[in-house]
PDB file of C-alpha atoms in Angstrom:
ATOM      1  CA  MET S   1     -17.462  31.634   5.469  1.00 41.00           C
ATOM      2  CA  HIS S   2     -14.176  31.722   3.518  1.00 49.00           C
ATOM      3  CA  HIS S   3     -13.050  28.907   1.037  1.00 47.00           C
ATOM      4  CA  ILE S   4      -9.779  28.648   0.002  1.00 53.00           C
ATOM      5  CA  LEU S   5      -9.818  26.037  -2.543  1.00 49.00           C
ATOM      6  CA  GLY S   6      -7.039  24.140  -4.332  1.00 54.00           C
ATOM      7  CA  VAL S   7      -4.543  24.100  -0.820  1.00 73.00           C
ATOM      8  CA  ASP S   8      -2.302  20.880  -1.853  1.00 80.00           C
ATOM      9  CA  SER S   9       0.483  21.557   1.016  1.00 84.00           C
ATOM     10  CA  ASN S  10       0.233  21.272   5.083  1.00 89.00           C
ATOM     11  CA  ASN S  11       1.586  24.365   5.453  1.00 91.00           C
ATOM     12  CA  VAL S  12      -0.708  27.612   4.398  1.00 90.00           C
ATOM     13  CA  VAL S  13      -0.966  31.362   6.170  1.00 90.00           C
ATOM     14  CA  LEU S  14      -4.817  32.532   7.075  1.00 91.00           C
ATOM     15  CA  LYS S  15      -5.384  36.225   6.630  1.00 90.00           C
ATOM     16  CA  GLY S  16      -8.208  38.316   7.265  1.00 91.00           C
ATOM     17  CA  THR S  17      -9.114  41.943   7.981  1.00 90.00           C
ATOM     18  CA  VAL S  18     -10.873  44.100  10.707  1.00 88.00           C
ATOM     19  CA  ASP S  19     -13.457  47.263  10.289  1.00 84.00           C
ATOM     20  CA  HIS S  20     -11.352  48.334  13.752  1.00 79.00           C
ATOM     21  CA  ALA S  21      -7.920  48.470  13.222  1.00 77.00           C
ATOM     22  CA  ASN S  22      -7.188  47.850  16.969  1.00 80.00           C
ATOM     23  CA  ALA S  23      -9.464  45.030  17.243  1.00 89.00           C
ATOM     24  CA  HIS S  24      -8.186  42.009  18.754  1.00 93.00           C
ATOM     25  CA  VAL S  25      -7.955  38.723  16.742  1.00 94.00           C
ATOM     26  CA  ARG S  26      -7.927  35.129  18.184  1.00 94.00           C
ATOM     27  CA  VAL S  27      -7.690  31.726  15.954  1.00 94.00           C
ATOM     28  CA  LYS S  28      -8.534  28.951  17.477  1.00 89.00           C
ATOM     29  CA  GLY S  29      -7.617  30.361  20.512  1.00 89.00           C
ATOM     30  CA  GLN S  30      -4.285  31.778  19.405  1.00 92.00           C
ATOM     31  CA  SER S  31      -3.627  35.646  19.581  1.00 94.00           C
ATOM     32  CA  VAL S  32      -2.801  36.938  16.207  1.00 94.00           C
ATOM     33  CA  LYS S  33      -1.556  40.507  15.921  1.00 91.00           C
ATOM     34  CA  VAL S  34      -3.255  43.068  13.899  1.00 92.00           C
ATOM     35  CA  ARG S  35      -1.583  45.435  11.953  1.00 91.00           C
ATOM     36  CA  HIS S  36      -3.804  48.635  10.374  1.00 90.00           C
ATOM     37  CA  GLY S  37      -6.829  46.303  10.557  1.00 91.00           C
ATOM     38  CA  HIS S  38      -4.965  43.224   8.534  1.00 93.00           C
ATOM     39  CA  TRP S  39      -3.923  40.217  10.277  1.00 92.00           C
ATOM     40  CA  LYS S  40      -2.349  37.402   8.768  1.00 93.00           C
ATOM     41  CA  LEU S  41      -1.243  33.648  10.735  1.00 92.00           C
ATOM     42  CA  PRO S  42       0.693  30.706   9.101  1.00 92.00           C
ATOM     43  CA  VAL S  43      -1.246  27.576  10.198  1.00 91.00           C
ATOM     44  CA  THR S  44      -0.730  23.863   9.294  1.00 91.00           C
ATOM     45  CA  LEU S  45      -3.647  21.473   7.963  1.00 91.00           C
ATOM     46  CA  THR S  46      -4.022  18.493   9.598  1.00 88.00           C
ATOM     47  CA  LYS S  47      -5.949  16.396   7.597  1.00 87.00           C
ATOM     48  CA  HIS S  48      -7.134  16.119   3.798  1.00 86.00           C
ATOM     49  CA  GLY S  49     -10.505  17.369   3.045  1.00 88.00           C
ATOM     50  CA  ASP S  50     -11.726  20.002   5.244  1.00 90.00           C
ATOM     51  CA  ASN S  51      -9.881  21.878   8.103  1.00 92.00           C
ATOM     52  CA  LYS S  52     -11.760  24.521   9.992  1.00 92.00           C
ATOM     53  CA  PHE S  53     -10.214  27.308  12.034  1.00 93.00           C
ATOM     54  CA  ARG S  54     -12.163  29.614  13.877  1.00 93.00           C
ATOM     55  CA  VAL S  55     -11.441  33.298  13.806  1.00 93.00           C
ATOM     56  CA  VAL S  56     -13.160  35.898  16.440  1.00 94.00           C
ATOM     57  CA  ALA S  57     -12.625  39.689  16.537  1.00 93.00           C
ATOM     58  CA  THR S  58     -12.948  41.298  19.815  1.00 93.00           C
ATOM     59  CA  ARG S  59     -13.139  45.166  20.598  1.00 90.00           C
ATOM     60  CA  LYS S  60     -13.711  46.649  23.690  1.00 87.00           C
ATOM     61  CA  GLY S  61     -17.560  48.405  23.779  1.00 86.00           C
ATOM     62  CA  TYR S  62     -18.364  46.229  20.720  1.00 87.00           C
ATOM     63  CA  VAL S  63     -20.380  42.976  19.973  1.00 87.00           C
ATOM     64  CA  LYS S  64     -17.944  39.902  19.142  1.00 88.00           C
ATOM     65  CA  SER S  65     -17.922  38.884  15.793  1.00 90.00           C
ATOM     66  CA  SER S  66     -16.324  35.464  14.813  1.00 91.00           C
ATOM     67  CA  THR S  67     -16.301  33.685  11.237  1.00 90.00           C
ATOM     68  CA  THR S  68     -15.483  30.165  10.328  1.00 89.00           C
ATOM     69  CA  ALA S  69     -12.221  29.755   7.312  1.00 87.00           C
ATOM     70  CA  THR S  70     -12.578  26.496   5.751  1.00 87.00           C
ATOM     71  CA  ILE S  71      -9.405  25.316   4.108  1.00 87.00           C
ATOM     72  CA  MET S  72      -9.557  22.584   1.516  1.00 88.00           C
ATOM     73  CA  ARG S  73      -6.812  20.543   2.022  1.00 89.00           C
ATOM     74  CA  GLU S  74      -6.328  18.928  -1.383  1.00 89.00           C
ATOM     75  CA  LEU S  75      -3.895  16.079  -2.652  1.00 89.00           C
ATOM     76  CA  SER S  76      -0.650  17.377  -4.584  1.00 88.00           C
ATOM     77  CA  ALA S  77       0.696  16.110  -7.770  1.00 89.00           C
ATOM     78  CA  ALA S  78       3.247  13.980  -5.985  1.00 90.00           C
ATOM     79  CA  GLU S  79       0.158  12.263  -3.691  1.00 92.00           C
ATOM     80  CA  ARG S  80      -2.147  11.441  -6.508  1.00 93.00           C
ATOM     81  CA  ALA S  81       1.526   9.690  -8.060  1.00 95.00           C
ATOM     82  CA  VAL S  82       2.048   7.425  -5.104  1.00 94.00           C
ATOM     83  CA  ILE S  83      -1.637   6.393  -4.854  1.00 95.00           C
ATOM     84  CA  ARG S  84      -1.642   5.588  -8.050  1.00 96.00           C
ATOM     85  CA  GLN S  85       1.509   3.495  -7.796  1.00 96.00           C
ATOM     86  CA  GLU S  86       0.247   1.826  -4.834  1.00 96.00           C
ATOM     87  CA  LYS S  87      -2.694   1.068  -6.585  1.00 97.00           C
ATOM     88  CA  ALA S  88      -0.756  -0.319  -9.472  1.00 97.00           C
ATOM     89  CA  ALA S  89       1.248  -2.514  -7.463  1.00 96.00           C
ATOM     90  CA  ARG S  90      -1.472  -4.258  -6.182  1.00 97.00           C
ATOM     91  CA  ARG S  91      -3.579  -5.018  -9.113  1.00 97.00           C
ATOM     92  CA  ALA S  92      -0.285  -6.519  -9.805  1.00 97.00           C
ATOM     93  CA  ASN S  93       0.210  -8.495  -7.098  1.00 98.00           C
ATOM     94  CA  ARG S  94      -3.296  -9.738  -7.427  1.00 98.00           C
ATOM     95  CA  ARG S  95      -2.661 -10.512 -11.214  1.00 98.00           C
ATOM     96  CA  ALA S  96       0.513 -12.542 -10.098  1.00 98.00           C
ATOM     97  CA  LEU S  97      -1.461 -14.230  -7.525  1.00 98.00           C
ATOM     98  CA  GLU S  98      -4.274 -15.375  -9.457  1.00 98.00           C
ATOM     99  CA  SER S  99      -1.539 -16.393 -11.877  1.00 97.00           C
ATOM    100  CA  ALA S 100       0.240 -18.556  -9.188  1.00 98.00           C
ATOM    101  CA  GLU S 101      -3.288 -20.266  -8.238  1.00 98.00           C
ATOM    102  CA  SER S 102      -3.990 -21.045 -11.572  1.00 97.00           C
ATOM    103  CA  TYR S 103      -0.371 -22.689 -11.924  1.00 96.00           C
ATOM    104  CA  LEU S 104      -0.823 -24.773  -8.764  1.00 97.00           C
ATOM    105  CA  ALA S 105      -4.103 -26.252 -10.165  1.00 96.00           C
ATOM    106  CA  MET S 106      -2.356 -27.452 -13.385  1.00 93.00           C
ATOM    107  CA  SER S 107       0.391 -29.270 -11.526  1.00 92.00           C
ATOM    108  CA  GLY S 108       2.677 -29.698  -8.431  1.00 95.00           C
ATOM    109  CA  PHE S 109       4.729 -26.499  -8.003  1.00 97.00           C
ATOM    110  CA  SER S 110       7.375 -26.178  -4.877  1.00 98.00           C
ATOM    111  CA  LYS S 111       7.591 -22.558  -3.857  1.00 98.00           C
ATOM    112  CA  GLN S 112      11.142 -21.880  -6.092  1.00 97.00           C
ATOM    113  CA  GLY S 113       9.682 -23.230  -8.641  1.00 96.00           C
ATOM    114  CA  LEU S 114       6.439 -21.201  -8.547  1.00 97.00           C
ATOM    115  CA  TYR S 115       8.319 -18.227  -8.246  1.00 97.00           C
ATOM    116  CA  GLU S 116      10.936 -18.819 -11.217  1.00 95.00           C
ATOM    117  CA  GLN S 117       7.872 -19.813 -13.378  1.00 95.00           C
ATOM    118  CA  LEU S 118       6.327 -16.147 -12.609  1.00 97.00           C
ATOM    119  CA  SER S 119       9.488 -14.172 -12.476  1.00 97.00           C
ATOM    120  CA  SER S 120      11.245 -15.383 -15.599  1.00 93.00           C
ATOM    121  CA  SER S 121      10.719 -13.735 -18.483  1.00 87.00           C
ATOM    122  CA  ALA S 122       9.995 -17.205 -20.872  1.00 85.00           C
ATOM    123  CA  GLY S 123       7.196 -18.032 -17.970  1.00 81.00           C
ATOM    124  CA  GLU S 124       5.044 -15.012 -16.879  1.00 89.00           C
ATOM    125  CA  GLY S 125       7.390 -12.571 -16.606  1.00 93.00           C
ATOM    126  CA  PHE S 126       6.252 -10.408 -13.712  1.00 96.00           C
ATOM    127  CA  SER S 127       8.678  -8.603 -11.298  1.00 97.00           C
ATOM    128  CA  GLN S 128      10.704 -10.273  -8.521  1.00 97.00           C
ATOM    129  CA  ALA S 129       8.879  -8.634  -6.198  1.00 97.00           C
ATOM    130  CA  GLU S 130       5.294  -9.143  -7.576  1.00 97.00           C
ATOM    131  CA  ALA S 131       6.395 -13.289  -8.017  1.00 98.00           C
ATOM    132  CA  GLN S 132       7.243 -13.228  -4.264  1.00 98.00           C
ATOM    133  CA  TYR S 133       4.017 -11.624  -3.239  1.00 98.00           C
ATOM    134  CA  ALA S 134       2.526 -14.632  -4.933  1.00 98.00           C
ATOM    135  CA  VAL S 135       3.873 -17.130  -3.571  1.00 98.00           C
ATOM    136  CA  ASP S 136       4.322 -16.190  -0.320  1.00 98.00           C
ATOM    137  CA  HIS S 137      -0.064 -15.520  -0.598  1.00 98.00           C
ATOM    138  CA  VAL S 138      -1.067 -18.241  -2.267  1.00 98.00           C
ATOM    139  CA  ASP S 139      -3.110 -20.835  -0.448  1.00 96.00           C
ATOM    140  CA  ALA S 140      -0.569 -24.150  -0.782  1.00 97.00           C
ATOM    141  CA  ASP S 141       0.367 -26.573   1.185  1.00 97.00           C
ATOM    142  CA  TRP S 142       4.136 -27.565  -0.453  1.00 98.00           C
ATOM    143  CA  ASN S 143       3.940 -31.119   0.718  1.00 98.00           C
ATOM    144  CA  LYS S 144       0.995 -32.033  -1.242  1.00 97.00           C
ATOM    145  CA  GLU S 145       2.155 -29.790  -4.352  1.00 97.00           C
ATOM    146  CA  ALA S 146       6.046 -32.222  -3.814  1.00 98.00           C
ATOM    147  CA  VAL S 147       3.641 -35.254  -3.970  1.00 97.00           C
ATOM    148  CA  GLU S 148       1.604 -34.408  -6.897  1.00 96.00           C
ATOM    149  CA  SER S 149       5.177 -33.819  -8.651  1.00 96.00           C
ATOM    150  CA  ALA S 150       6.577 -37.057  -7.589  1.00 96.00           C
ATOM    151  CA  ARG S 151       3.683 -38.924  -9.007  1.00 96.00           C
ATOM    152  CA  SER S 152       3.584 -37.083 -12.363  1.00 94.00           C
ATOM    153  CA  TYR S 153       7.320 -38.006 -12.183  1.00 93.00           C
ATOM    154  CA  LEU S 154       7.084 -41.808 -11.766  1.00 94.00           C
ATOM    155  CA  GLU S 155       3.985 -41.665 -14.565  1.00 93.00           C
ATOM    156  CA  MET S 156       7.213 -40.753 -16.990  1.00 92.00           C
ATOM    157  CA  SER S 157       9.667 -42.983 -16.206  1.00 90.00           C
ATOM    158  CA  PRO S 158      10.624 -45.568 -13.391  1.00 90.00           C
ATOM    159  CA  MET S 159      13.237 -43.371 -10.602  1.00 93.00           C
ATOM    160  CA  SER S 160      14.701 -44.998  -7.449  1.00 95.00           C
ATOM    161  CA  ARG S 161      13.849 -43.113  -4.073  1.00 95.00           C
ATOM    162  CA  ASN S 162      17.169 -41.593  -4.217  1.00 96.00           C
ATOM    163  CA  GLU S 163      16.651 -40.253  -7.728  1.00 96.00           C
ATOM    164  CA  LEU S 164      13.274 -39.194  -7.015  1.00 96.00           C
ATOM    165  CA  ILE S 165      14.328 -37.392  -4.047  1.00 96.00           C
ATOM    166  CA  GLU S 166      17.032 -35.625  -6.194  1.00 96.00           C
ATOM    167  CA  GLN S 167      14.933 -34.502  -8.946  1.00 96.00           C
ATOM    168  CA  LEU S 168      12.823 -32.988  -6.736  1.00 97.00           C
ATOM    169  CA  SER S 169      14.883 -31.344  -4.508  1.00 96.00           C
ATOM    170  CA  SER S 170      17.905 -30.425  -6.784  1.00 93.00           C
ATOM    171  CA  SER S 171      17.313 -26.358  -7.818  1.00 85.00           C
ATOM    172  CA  ALA S 172      17.898 -28.059 -11.237  1.00 86.00           C
ATOM    173  CA  GLY S 173      15.032 -29.360 -10.758  1.00 89.00           C
ATOM    174  CA  GLU S 174      11.943 -28.700  -9.394  1.00 94.00           C
ATOM    175  CA  GLY S 175      12.829 -26.982  -5.986  1.00 96.00           C
ATOM    176  CA  PHE S 176      11.937 -28.429  -3.333  1.00 98.00           C
ATOM    177  CA  THR S 177      13.138 -28.392   0.416  1.00 97.00           C
ATOM    178  CA  TYR S 178      14.709 -31.810   1.274  1.00 97.00           C
ATOM    179  CA  GLU S 179      11.960 -32.665   3.586  1.00 97.00           C
ATOM    180  CA  GLN S 180       9.390 -31.633   1.040  1.00 98.00           C
ATOM    181  CA  ALA S 181      10.801 -34.069  -1.525  1.00 97.00           C
ATOM    182  CA  LEU S 182      11.274 -36.824   1.096  1.00 97.00           C
ATOM    183  CA  TYR S 183       7.712 -36.846   2.340  1.00 97.00           C
ATOM    184  CA  ALA S 184       6.495 -36.965  -1.354  1.00 97.00           C
ATOM    185  CA  VAL S 185       8.868 -40.177  -2.210  1.00 97.00           C
ATOM    186  CA  ASN S 186       7.491 -41.649   1.388  1.00 96.00           C
ATOM    187  CA  LYS S 187       3.432 -40.972   0.386  1.00 95.00           C
ATOM    188  CA  VAL S 188       4.553 -42.433  -3.463  1.00 94.00           C
ATOM    189  CA  TYR S 189       6.552 -45.603  -2.785  1.00 87.00           C
TER     190      TYR S 189
END
């Protein structure tokens, strides 16, 4: 049993020797050239972990001999780096999502307002991609958020319907869609 460890590429060369210089060698059913008792064959590894290759040597009048070459395909430094980055991105997305949930639990936020809160350096300082992930995946009913926001405005100061719609739907205000603002105003008035 041959173990070639530490291979971090998909392309390797299997090598071997046979006692009889003119023996025939087949690897995984493929005929391999033997020169002076030595043979080699470039192979492609198809998966991480163990890749097995059956090597069979035959010569007229002799008992057939076979062995299995096992090549361990390890992760390359570049592949490990990619996996680390993906894990770090998933962790950051999860943190952004948790942060989004806690903001929504505190007060009414529009999707846009929440995105800005999460991504602004004055807010949580998440990256734009992380903030986007959070607002896309948070379990929110934006109409209900608009109602919550409308109520808190009316508690602070009396506003006309139109003023409240403007405050809720303006990008300088709360950033709800016009439909969400209208829904909220119809609920609170």
